[in-house]
Amino acid sequence: MPVLQSETAKIRQFLKSRLQTDVTSFRGYESEWQNIRDLLFRTAEHGESNSALLLGTRGSGKTTLITSVLADLLPEANFYRNTVIVYLNGLLHTDDRLALKSATAQMNLENAVDGKVFGSFAENLAFLLECLKAGDKKKSKSVVFILEEFDLFCSHHNQTLLYNLFDVAQSAQAPICVLGITARLDVIELLEKRVKSRFSHRQIFLLPKENDFEGRVELFKILLKLPTDKEMKEYNKTFKPIPEDALQNQELPLLRRVFDPRSFSFSTKTISQWNKHIDALASNPKVISVLQNMYDYEVIEATFKTFLFELVCQLHDDNPLLTVEEVQAQGQQFEGDDKIHILCGLSVLELCLVIAMKHHSEIYDRDPFNFEMILTRYNKFANASTTMQGIERSVVLKAYEHVKNLELIAPISNASTSKVQKEYQLHRLLLTYGQIGQAVVKSQNLPTEVCQWAQSSLI
Amino acid sequence: NVEAVGTPKRNIQLSNIVEEFAEGRRTSKVMHETPKKATVEEPKTPKSARGRPRKSTSTVVEEYKSTPKSATKLKLIRSGAIKPNVQARDAPVQISPDDQLAVARERLHVSAVPKSLPCREKEYSEIYNFLEGKIIDSCGGCMYVSGVPGTGKTATTTAVIRSLQVLAQEEEIPTFEFVEINGMRLTEPRQAYVHIYRQLTGKTLAWEQAYNLLDKRFTTKAPRRVTTVLLVDELDILCNRRQDVVYNLLNWPTVPSAQLVVITIANTMDLPERLLMGKISSRLGLTRLTFQPYNFRQLQEIVMARLTGTSAFDAEAVQLVARKVAAVSGDARRALDICRRATELAEEQSRKVDKFVSVSMGHVQKALGEMIASAKVQTIKCCSRMEQLFLQAVTAEVARTGIEECSFLGVYSQFEALAAFAGVTVPNPGRAIAICSRLGASRLLICENSRNDIYQKILLNISSDDVHYALQASSLI
């Protein structure tokens, strides 16, 4: 292993940066990828106006798809000389005014100087529309509007921006392509009827494959293996560098600081040794069962990448290889219950209060309670016990407040709660009985009396 | 003198007036301040900052440099001297005329409006007669056009006006001016004045000024005034609570000196009675026209008219599109978009087999599937096993309680039972809430903020039959 040991830092760096910043390589979904590429290509080449929506669950690689299509198209001079890419995000451009300013600056229109747009909202809208109207299908540049978080644009006033963009796409003006990206499947129902009529109803769904566990194991290998010389040659052939002047747009965040595997180099021996090790790891039944559990819970790639990232972080000089135990421990950590952790960290008094709340909720079928009710129940126990006697009311109240601040209990939201004294405010328990039971079993140094009291409310 | 008695001039600021007590009576007098020298303020800056005053002054100079530039540019834009434009491409687009599918696709684009609109001859002649009569008589009037989106309202009206403009150029009818505004292209209703004024003169003003000038123009008599035709699209957006803009737009035609003809377009048929005030709907008059949704024969004719001369489409394929679209909405845009998508599919296929393929029923069927169907069932099938189990738990809880809205606690107990039945370990409540919010993000479920934790309400956003249908083949059930 000395070969690997000397290069562990480099391997870790390579794997980490590939997991985090590799936005251009996209796996699967060939037909969807081709569909989007054709759409953008036709907009740029033939001056055709289009509109489309890209739908898929969160983390399914919608933005990565767009980025990889752009990374494929932008190296061609024919494409980047004839198109302007405008990127808008519903979380950043929270109203039409901001979105318009940003669009004007990105299109570099006459009323924008060095990225600063002047004039009022109404003037900006009128000017942008005039510009697009003055455009011609044959002679002017195509504009590609990428609207991320498309559902948030639907909540803008009158949906003015969407109406105008779709309207330009449906009339003989400058050629534009409107590409919406959203996770909501019912986004079309949010559109107003005239906006809906102008939208071309092209919807492209990004759905993960059904029951594709082999694919997940394959992905585990792909994301952890080092590229061999042959693969690097192929990479060099397919990925052309994006020229400088194609990335003039300052506000396009998609293609900034893209991962480049060519900046790393490993010795052939390292590569073969590491890849062999990963192959062995991926065929280990224990690792497979961890992966299966994760896959049963969540099929999207994004969380799986987080999992691998935390795994890769554990590599260091003394520990140059990933072990099965590490994978299992990481899997355990993902499946753990945080609330039980919090409960285990409580003091005995606080845990007694939680147990009293549990008894109250069990008896009265999750009715809300206040401090006095819990105090009475707790006092009954404390008076009979040998360890919990002599705790003052104010200390118990402090413990109650602490439990409340940890949001293990939540006040019932009523308008009148603010006027009620804090001892009498009604709360509900935000834990299941199973969680409390597990916490009692797990927490150390708990007096036996408390453990017994947790079992039954009779004293 | 008069000035001493009246209110003080505006440029006398309050701080300049110092009250003095002279002989027990209060009098006020104006202090004439000498302008302060700049050196007075200098010592206020901390000494440490003195080292770099040069830098700050240089940036100020730069700012001054750029501001006049943008200010003059803004002035030029407002006066209409700078023509709005987009960047030009390297070389103009060329489409080879022998590529049948590309030609068909270009003709099928919604933007390619044909010279004569098929199936709208009656509406065309009605608008034509109305406008021609008003222009020849040089009097004012209103018309209200309504119909669901995509039935050719704006296209027909602009076609009428285009042919009238041709006639006016040939001097067969008096010349007229044409102004067009669209409610959805305005940020607020009052901007309508600005747009109308800009189209008449080319200058951009504030709306108050534009309104005053327009009012003056329409209400004062002027010899040699020509008729103005004003097309107002999306009328319902211009209606706010006060409805002053709509009132003015519909009141000007009643002024005899205005010679203004207003054509208003909106979607709903009963908009004047439902939304507008009595005096406004009275001014709108009863000259109305309703565009019916296209039936399947008309949609077929529209598509065929655009395709004359190409052999790209099979006749049955067009008929299928027409029938499917007419059954849903009668929207011509929808039919054209579906046909365009079908040509793309055919092109893909012809690229594969390297031979010309005309658009057949199969392509249209596929395009219809893409553009009308939703993917909810498919999405459920692609969920992870736990998510599928959770969805099933929600349907089970709905069936148990009989109420559509269920709480997370009930669903979680169902979830535990189902997991025990399927022999899998159940995720803890925290992870189950994560599943819930994931399903909520793609709107398979509607759930509250997860701040409410285990008391949040959950609503199924799809029918429970869909869930059962999707999960039939699942390995869990």
Tab-separated table of N, CA and C in Angstrom, chain B residues 11-63:
chain	number	residue	atom	x	y	z
B	11	ASN	N	-38.450	78.388	-1.366
B	11	ASN	CA	-37.021	78.228	-1.171
B	11	ASN	C	-36.538	78.768	0.168
B	12	ILE	N	-37.433	79.398	0.921
B	12	ILE	CA	-37.042	79.788	2.272
B	12	ILE	C	-37.272	78.593	3.170
B	13	GLN	N	-36.210	78.018	3.658
B	13	GLN	CA	-36.375	76.816	4.456
B	13	GLN	C	-36.610	77.179	5.904
B	14	LEU	N	-37.202	76.240	6.606
B	14	LEU	CA	-37.624	76.499	7.977
B	14	LEU	C	-36.436	76.824	8.875
B	15	SER	N	-35.328	76.181	8.615
B	15	SER	CA	-34.179	76.407	9.489
B	15	SER	C	-33.616	77.819	9.331
B	16	ASN	N	-33.971	78.438	8.180
B	16	ASN	CA	-33.473	79.795	7.970
B	16	ASN	C	-34.274	80.836	8.733
B	17	ILE	N	-35.446	80.448	9.190
B	17	ILE	CA	-36.297	81.413	9.874
B	17	ILE	C	-36.020	81.318	11.369
B	18	VAL	N	-35.543	82.379	11.918
B	18	VAL	CA	-35.191	82.362	13.330
B	18	VAL	C	-36.174	83.243	14.082
B	19	GLU	N	-36.746	82.665	15.106
B	19	GLU	CA	-37.712	83.460	15.858
B	19	GLU	C	-36.986	84.333	16.893
B	20	GLU	N	-37.385	85.524	16.938
B	20	GLU	CA	-36.760	86.454	17.881
B	20	GLU	C	-37.839	87.107	18.723
B	21	PHE	N	-37.461	87.449	19.898
B	21	PHE	CA	-38.402	88.207	20.728
B	21	PHE	C	-37.943	89.654	20.737
B	22	ALA	N	-38.701	90.469	20.111
B	22	ALA	CA	-38.347	91.890	20.088
B	22	ALA	C	-39.425	92.666	20.811
B	23	GLU	N	-39.062	93.287	21.850
B	23	GLU	CA	-39.975	94.115	22.662
B	23	GLU	C	-41.191	93.320	23.085
B	24	GLY	N	-40.944	92.059	23.462
B	24	GLY	CA	-42.050	91.256	23.965
B	24	GLY	C	-42.936	90.681	22.893
B	25	ARG	N	-42.733	91.036	21.635
B	25	ARG	CA	-43.554	90.469	20.570
B	25	ARG	C	-42.726	89.492	19.725
B	26	ARG	N	-43.413	88.478	19.323
B	26	ARG	CA	-42.702	87.499	18.523
B	26	ARG	C	-42.644	87.964	17.078
B	27	THR	N	-41.478	87.976	16.523
B	27	THR	CA	-41.387	88.249	15.087
B	27	THR	C	-40.432	87.229	14.486
B	28	SER	N	-40.646	86.971	13.277
B	28	SER	CA	-39.715	86.053	12.638
B	28	SER	C	-39.039	86.764	11.492
B	29	LYS	N	-37.822	86.442	11.295
B	29	LYS	CA	-37.137	87.044	10.155
B	29	LYS	C	-36.267	86.009	9.460
B	30	VAL	N	-35.986	86.317	8.244
B	30	VAL	CA	-35.220	85.363	7.440
B	30	VAL	C	-33.746	85.655	7.591
B	31	MET	N	-33.020	84.612	7.955
B	31	MET	CA	-31.565	84.760	8.055
B	31	MET	C	-30.963	84.515	6.681
B	32	HIS	N	-30.068	85.347	6.327
B	32	HIS	CA	-29.362	85.085	5.064
B	32	HIS	C	-28.032	84.480	5.397
B	33	GLU	N	-27.938	83.203	5.112
B	33	GLU	CA	-26.727	82.485	5.487
B	33	GLU	C	-25.681	82.621	4.397
B	34	THR	N	-24.493	82.844	4.798
B	34	THR	CA	-23.425	82.801	3.801
B	34	THR	C	-23.035	81.333	3.618
B	35	PRO	N	-22.775	80.968	2.397
B	35	PRO	CA	-22.413	79.564	2.173
B	35	PRO	C	-21.166	79.169	2.960
B	36	LYS	N	-21.228	78.041	3.598
B	36	LYS	CA	-20.108	77.597	4.421
B	36	LYS	C	-18.941	77.191	3.549
B	37	LYS	N	-17.785	77.428	4.081
B	37	LYS	CA	-16.610	76.990	3.323
B	37	LYS	C	-16.420	75.487	3.541
B	38	ALA	N	-15.790	74.917	2.575
B	38	ALA	CA	-15.593	73.466	2.649
B	38	ALA	C	-14.657	73.078	3.781
B	39	THR	N	-13.786	74.012	4.155
B	39	THR	CA	-12.790	73.679	5.180
B	39	THR	C	-13.431	73.453	6.539
B	40	VAL	N	-14.637	73.966	6.721
B	40	VAL	CA	-15.264	73.834	8.024
B	40	VAL	C	-15.528	72.364	8.344
B	41	GLU	N	-15.922	71.608	7.323
B	41	GLU	CA	-16.312	70.221	7.578
B	41	GLU	C	-15.121	69.271	7.632
B	42	GLU	N	-14.016	69.731	7.164
B	42	GLU	CA	-12.875	68.824	7.026
B	42	GLU	C	-12.441	68.153	8.336
B	43	PRO	N	-12.338	68.866	9.440
B	43	PRO	CA	-11.795	68.236	10.650
B	43	PRO	C	-12.650	67.093	11.175
B	44	LYS	N	-13.870	66.995	10.681
B	44	LYS	CA	-14.744	65.930	11.192
B	44	LYS	C	-14.228	64.537	10.855
B	45	THR	N	-13.561	64.411	9.735
B	45	THR	CA	-13.096	63.077	9.358
B	45	THR	C	-11.985	62.643	10.307
B	46	PRO	N	-11.975	61.400	10.672
B	46	PRO	CA	-10.930	60.930	11.582
B	46	PRO	C	-9.553	61.016	10.934
B	47	LYS	N	-8.566	61.173	11.793
B	47	LYS	CA	-7.227	61.440	11.281
B	47	LYS	C	-6.660	60.262	10.512
B	48	SER	N	-7.067	59.087	10.908
B	48	SER	CA	-6.505	57.908	10.259
B	48	SER	C	-6.926	57.837	8.798
B	49	ALA	N	-8.086	58.402	8.500
B	49	ALA	CA	-8.582	58.331	7.129
B	49	ALA	C	-7.880	59.327	6.218
B	50	ARG	N	-7.079	60.211	6.820
B	50	ARG	CA	-6.482	61.259	5.996
B	50	ARG	C	-5.478	60.726	5.012
B	51	GLY	N	-4.941	59.581	5.321
B	51	GLY	CA	-3.899	59.030	4.464
B	51	GLY	C	-4.364	58.768	3.038
B	52	ARG	N	-5.663	58.520	2.870
B	52	ARG	CA	-6.116	58.138	1.512
B	52	ARG	C	-7.341	58.908	1.063
B	53	PRO	N	-7.241	60.206	1.041
B	53	PRO	CA	-8.381	60.919	0.481
B	53	PRO	C	-8.365	60.909	-1.039
B	54	ARG	N	-7.182	60.659	-1.613
B	54	ARG	CA	-7.046	60.705	-3.064
B	54	ARG	C	-7.947	59.666	-3.731
B	55	LYS	N	-7.926	58.487	-3.131
B	55	LYS	CA	-8.653	57.365	-3.727
B	55	LYS	C	-10.149	57.677	-3.815
B	56	SER	N	-10.679	58.199	-2.731
B	56	SER	CA	-12.115	58.443	-2.716
B	56	SER	C	-12.493	59.503	-3.744
B	57	THR	N	-11.661	60.515	-3.878
B	57	THR	CA	-12.001	61.544	-4.853
B	57	THR	C	-11.947	60.980	-6.261
B	58	SER	N	-11.004	60.085	-6.491
B	58	SER	CA	-10.883	59.559	-7.845
B	58	SER	C	-12.120	58.736	-8.205
B	59	THR	N	-12.670	57.976	-7.230
B	59	THR	CA	-13.869	57.208	-7.559
B	59	THR	C	-15.051	58.133	-7.818
B	60	VAL	N	-15.081	59.238	-7.065
B	60	VAL	CA	-16.170	60.197	-7.284
B	60	VAL	C	-16.114	60.733	-8.695
B	61	VAL	N	-14.889	61.028	-9.137
B	61	VAL	CA	-14.731	61.547	-10.491
B	61	VAL	C	-15.225	60.527	-11.506
B	62	GLU	N	-14.907	59.253	-11.260
B	62	GLU	CA	-15.339	58.218	-12.192
B	62	GLU	C	-16.859	58.130	-12.255
B	63	GLU	N	-17.453	58.236	-11.083
B	63	GLU	CA	-18.913	58.173	-11.055
B	63	GLU	C	-19.520	59.315	-11.847
